[in-house]
Amino acid sequence: MRSTFMGLETSKRGLYTQQSALYTTGHNIGNANTPGYSRQRVNMQSTSGFPGVGMNAGTMPGFLGTGVEAGSIQRIRDSFVDHQFRSESTKLGYWESRSNAIAQMEDVIGEPSEYGLQQSMSDFWQSLQTLAANPENGGARAVVVERGAAVADSFNYIYKSVSEIKGNLGDEIDFGTKTINSLLSQIGELNKQIATVEPNGYLPNDLYDARDGLLDQLSSLVPIETSYEKTGGRAPAIAEGTVTVKIKTTGDAITVVQKTDVSQISIDDTDDGALPDFMTGFTFSGGPADGEQLSVNEMVKSGELKSLIDSYGYIDADDNEIGLYPDMMTKLDKLANEFAKEFNKVHQQGTDLEGKPGLPFFVANDSGEFTASSIAVNEVIRKDPNKLAASDSTTGAEVGNGKNAKNLGDVFFAKNKELDGSSVQGFYAQVIGQLGVEGQQAIKMTESSGTLLLSVSNRRDSISSVSLDEEMTDMIRFQQAYNASARMITVMDEALDKIINGMGTVGR
Amino acid sequence: MRVTQSMLSQNMLRNLSSSYNKMGKLQEQLNTGKKVTRPSDDPVTVMKGMGYGMQVDKVEQYQKNMGEVNNWLDSSDDALDGVGQVLQRLKELATNASNTGAMTESDRSAIKTEIDQLREHLQDVANTKVGDKHIFSGSMTDKPLYNKENKSFETGDAYKSDVSIEVFDGVNLRVSTDVSKMFSDIDGLLDKVKDLTGNGSSDDGNSFGKMISDIDGQLDVVLSKRADIGARSNRAELMHNRLEMQEGAAKKQRSQNEDVDYEKTITDLITSESIHRATLSVGARIMQPSLMDFLR
């Protein structure tokens, strides 16, 4: 037998539940612009019917509904899209960082422009030609010496700038690992909180959101895999549990977060905090991956961290030194070395104004092999341009002989075996061309992975983000349901009024 | 698909930034007049551009060298013209002097004086300077061909060596003219004429006759030297024309490779601008209204 006030109780539940839904709508609206927020939904469910099932339960037609309750408040999210998002974000992280590194290199190399190495070489060549035609002219000599110095300066400047940026990339790697460590610790901390809350039957939606945000950030740095473990207790079926984070490698993935256990990552050989010339890899400490090592060769080619390393330079499996910046520096060194050597050779075959054999025109600052950073014009010649060996005379001073100056000019265009059969000028053009091709590829990849990420992100937003129109519609729905439940109570009130005040007064 | 405000605003932001990007690129192209400003814009264009740039610089330099060549050749020709005149005058004098019967003592001494002047003039011509170069001194351009201290014309190898100037890749034009023997021969001739005139001898006129034919021989030498210079001038002229063509070709190649096609770029800019305006106006329309505006 149902109770007299059952209708009131049913309507009251309706009021409460619609109110919860209204509050959640308010929460959604409030967080419409919160980054990483997923909209929430009150999962309403009808309460169990009357009478309850049992031996002593009375019999009556069917079950009589007893109203509604808020079963759970769930955030709307699709873990598959999260997975996709993170894998695209890793790719974008790689290419964005790479195109950035290449753009910086393009900036300092400054080709094509009127200030690049190419122009200074061209100016140098012109001055040598002028000297060849006017070997007796002191002005032409001085110009050659200064233009030669300009070429050396260009080499020095480019090399120095490139190595400075390389240093910055090293700092970025350092910073990247610190960020990764901080993210891992935070994820571990959130796991801990989630594991405390869930067994009590709650769904900590805001903690899930925070954790997903951290995972998104982490994924742009390194490629990750995630899996979840249930926390047990009275945790709701839709509770997410704790996340296990693994860093993908070319072999087995390395577990870095498991429940509350967190590993930290450190760059190999950096006790003093300064990076070595070339990286070899990372070591993990603490947590599930304690003592494990990740060499650069085993790193998957995605994520900002790997991109920075690819730019900065590392030692590969065969002990080769690889990397965008070191490659450029090696090429510049090679070019400077071959150019200076050939130029000196020709210069030393000539004779100067006094009929003495030519000195080396270029000298290495540190008196070793020529490098882009050490190449400089011989001070003796700089002080006395008459020591320029413009003449090819073998018998003595010939002021009007400029044949060797012409030969010096030809050094720019002579094929050189050491430069893969190219000329000095050709080799440099190739270096620039190759840089351009790599830059172009990086930009294209950045664009395409950016577009993909945007479309995945749109898909995610389509599922999880707050639509104000939708919330307004919901608001009206819940408000009307709330009003209707209240009206239902009025009806009950009137019915009870009838029972209490209007019944049993027959004949009065 | 469910579409939310954040998606709309994100997409609009991205569209706006990509159209700003495009317009920025076009702006840069229009400002610099170049299609490319960095290697990654178009590696092939940049690489080719470096080669073409060098080519243009080279042609420019060769044209400067060509000026030098003309300088040398024109000055040499002028100077040798002077030498020719000296010889002509000498011939006249010798012819006069050969007429021994009609010669008075004062006539002879006048001829001797004039010959001395001619000699000095010849030495000056031999030491012709263009700028700070002695053009007849081979590769010893800082030294005069006629050495006033030794009172002789220099004969060392270096004074005879060729000076040539490169006027195109691997094409060298000789600009010097080896005249040291010619000058000393003429000088000797002057001496002889002077001597003969002084002696007033040569009753039969045979010596004078030989003299005059020697002078004619030297005139031939001068002429052949000038013909040689003329031939080289012709070649220089040809090279000059070729260089001008090359200049045009190199600049055209460079321009085609890297210069902006203004009509096309401005049209692109206008198109991008229209798209940008459309993006803005669509954005403004779509972002504005929500259900809020229509609820009481």
mmCIF file of N, CA, C and O in Angstrom, chain B residues 92-109 111 197 200 208:
data_model
loop_
_atom_site.group_PDB
_atom_site.id
_atom_site.type_symbol
_atom_site.label_atom_id
_atom_site.label_comp_id
_atom_site.label_asym_id
_atom_site.label_seq_id
_atom_site.Cartn_x
_atom_site.Cartn_y
_atom_site.Cartn_z
ATOM 1 N N GLU B 92 110.867 63.563 -93.732
ATOM 2 C CA GLU B 92 110.957 64.861 -94.401
ATOM 3 C C GLU B 92 112.328 65.477 -94.176
ATOM 4 O O GLU B 92 112.984 65.955 -95.109
ATOM 5 N N LEU B 93 112.744 65.433 -92.910
ATOM 6 C CA LEU B 93 114.027 66.035 -92.577
ATOM 7 C C LEU B 93 115.163 65.348 -93.322
ATOM 8 O O LEU B 93 116.057 65.997 -93.873
ATOM 9 N N ALA B 94 115.097 64.025 -93.352
ATOM 10 C CA ALA B 94 116.150 63.259 -94.014
ATOM 11 C C ALA B 94 116.176 63.580 -95.503
ATOM 12 O O ALA B 94 117.243 63.713 -96.108
ATOM 13 N N THR B 95 114.965 63.724 -96.055
ATOM 14 C CA THR B 95 114.891 64.043 -97.479
ATOM 15 C C THR B 95 115.523 65.402 -97.738
ATOM 16 O O THR B 95 116.328 65.564 -98.654
ATOM 17 N N ASN B 96 115.163 66.360 -96.890
ATOM 18 C CA ASN B 96 115.773 67.695 -97.012
ATOM 19 C C ASN B 96 117.289 67.613 -96.875
ATOM 20 O O ASN B 96 118.038 68.185 -97.673
ATOM 21 N N ALA B 97 117.707 66.894 -95.854
ATOM 22 C CA ALA B 97 119.138 66.845 -95.571
ATOM 23 C C ALA B 97 119.917 66.177 -96.697
ATOM 24 O O ALA B 97 121.081 66.468 -96.924
ATOM 25 N N SER B 98 119.233 65.241 -97.390
ATOM 26 C CA SER B 98 119.927 64.506 -98.449
ATOM 27 C C SER B 98 120.283 65.451 -99.608
ATOM 28 O O SER B 98 121.198 65.201 -100.375
ATOM 29 N N ASN B 99 119.517 66.537 -99.662
ATOM 30 C CA ASN B 99 119.792 67.521 -100.703
ATOM 31 C C ASN B 99 120.986 68.372 -100.281
ATOM 32 O O ASN B 99 120.882 69.554 -99.977
ATOM 33 N N THR B 100 122.169 67.736 -100.214
ATOM 34 C CA THR B 100 123.338 68.353 -99.576
ATOM 35 C C THR B 100 123.758 69.649 -100.228
ATOM 36 O O THR B 100 124.224 70.557 -99.555
ATOM 37 N N GLY B 101 123.521 69.724 -101.526
ATOM 38 C CA GLY B 101 123.978 70.902 -102.248
ATOM 39 C C GLY B 101 123.331 72.166 -101.739
ATOM 40 O O GLY B 101 123.974 73.189 -101.544
ATOM 41 N N ALA B 102 122.035 72.067 -101.446
ATOM 42 C CA ALA B 102 121.288 73.265 -101.074
ATOM 43 C C ALA B 102 121.325 73.565 -99.584
ATOM 44 O O ALA B 102 120.750 74.523 -99.127
ATOM 45 N N MET B 103 121.982 72.694 -98.825
ATOM 46 C CA MET B 103 121.983 72.819 -97.366
ATOM 47 C C MET B 103 123.020 73.807 -96.889
ATOM 48 O O MET B 103 124.186 73.678 -97.210
ATOM 49 N N THR B 104 122.608 74.761 -96.099
ATOM 50 C CA THR B 104 123.589 75.639 -95.470
ATOM 51 C C THR B 104 123.885 75.080 -94.095
ATOM 52 O O THR B 104 123.185 74.182 -93.608
ATOM 53 N N GLU B 105 124.904 75.623 -93.481
ATOM 54 C CA GLU B 105 125.288 75.170 -92.134
ATOM 55 C C GLU B 105 124.137 75.369 -91.158
ATOM 56 O O GLU B 105 123.850 74.515 -90.320
ATOM 57 N N SER B 106 123.452 76.567 -91.257
ATOM 58 C CA SER B 106 122.374 76.864 -90.299
ATOM 59 C C SER B 106 121.180 75.927 -90.514
ATOM 60 O O SER B 106 120.526 75.511 -89.569
ATOM 61 N N ASP B 107 120.933 75.565 -91.825
ATOM 62 C CA ASP B 107 119.861 74.593 -92.079
ATOM 63 C C ASP B 107 120.158 73.292 -91.353
ATOM 64 O O ASP B 107 119.298 72.699 -90.710
ATOM 65 N N ARG B 108 121.411 72.855 -91.458
ATOM 66 C CA ARG B 108 121.807 71.587 -90.816
ATOM 67 C C ARG B 108 121.612 71.650 -89.316
ATOM 68 O O ARG B 108 121.075 70.719 -88.698
ATOM 69 N N SER B 109 122.047 72.758 -88.780
ATOM 70 C CA SER B 109 121.939 72.794 -87.309
ATOM 71 C C SER B 109 120.479 72.856 -86.880
ATOM 72 O O SER B 109 120.094 72.310 -85.844
ATOM 73 N N ILE B 111 118.066 71.340 -88.422
ATOM 74 C CA ILE B 111 117.591 69.948 -88.507
ATOM 75 C C ILE B 111 118.052 69.162 -87.296
ATOM 76 O O ILE B 111 117.281 68.397 -86.692
ATOM 77 N N THR B 197 123.410 64.119 -91.018
ATOM 78 C CA THR B 197 123.154 65.530 -91.283
ATOM 79 C C THR B 197 124.332 66.368 -90.837
ATOM 80 O O THR B 197 124.786 67.268 -91.531
ATOM 81 N N GLY B 200 127.186 66.137 -93.082
ATOM 82 C CA GLY B 200 126.905 66.768 -94.368
ATOM 83 C C GLY B 200 127.532 65.991 -95.518
ATOM 84 O O GLY B 200 127.756 66.494 -96.602
ATOM 85 N N PHE B 208 121.772 58.503 -97.367
ATOM 86 C CA PHE B 208 120.456 59.061 -97.067
ATOM 87 C C PHE B 208 119.334 58.206 -97.643
ATOM 88 O O PHE B 208 118.310 57.996 -97.005
#
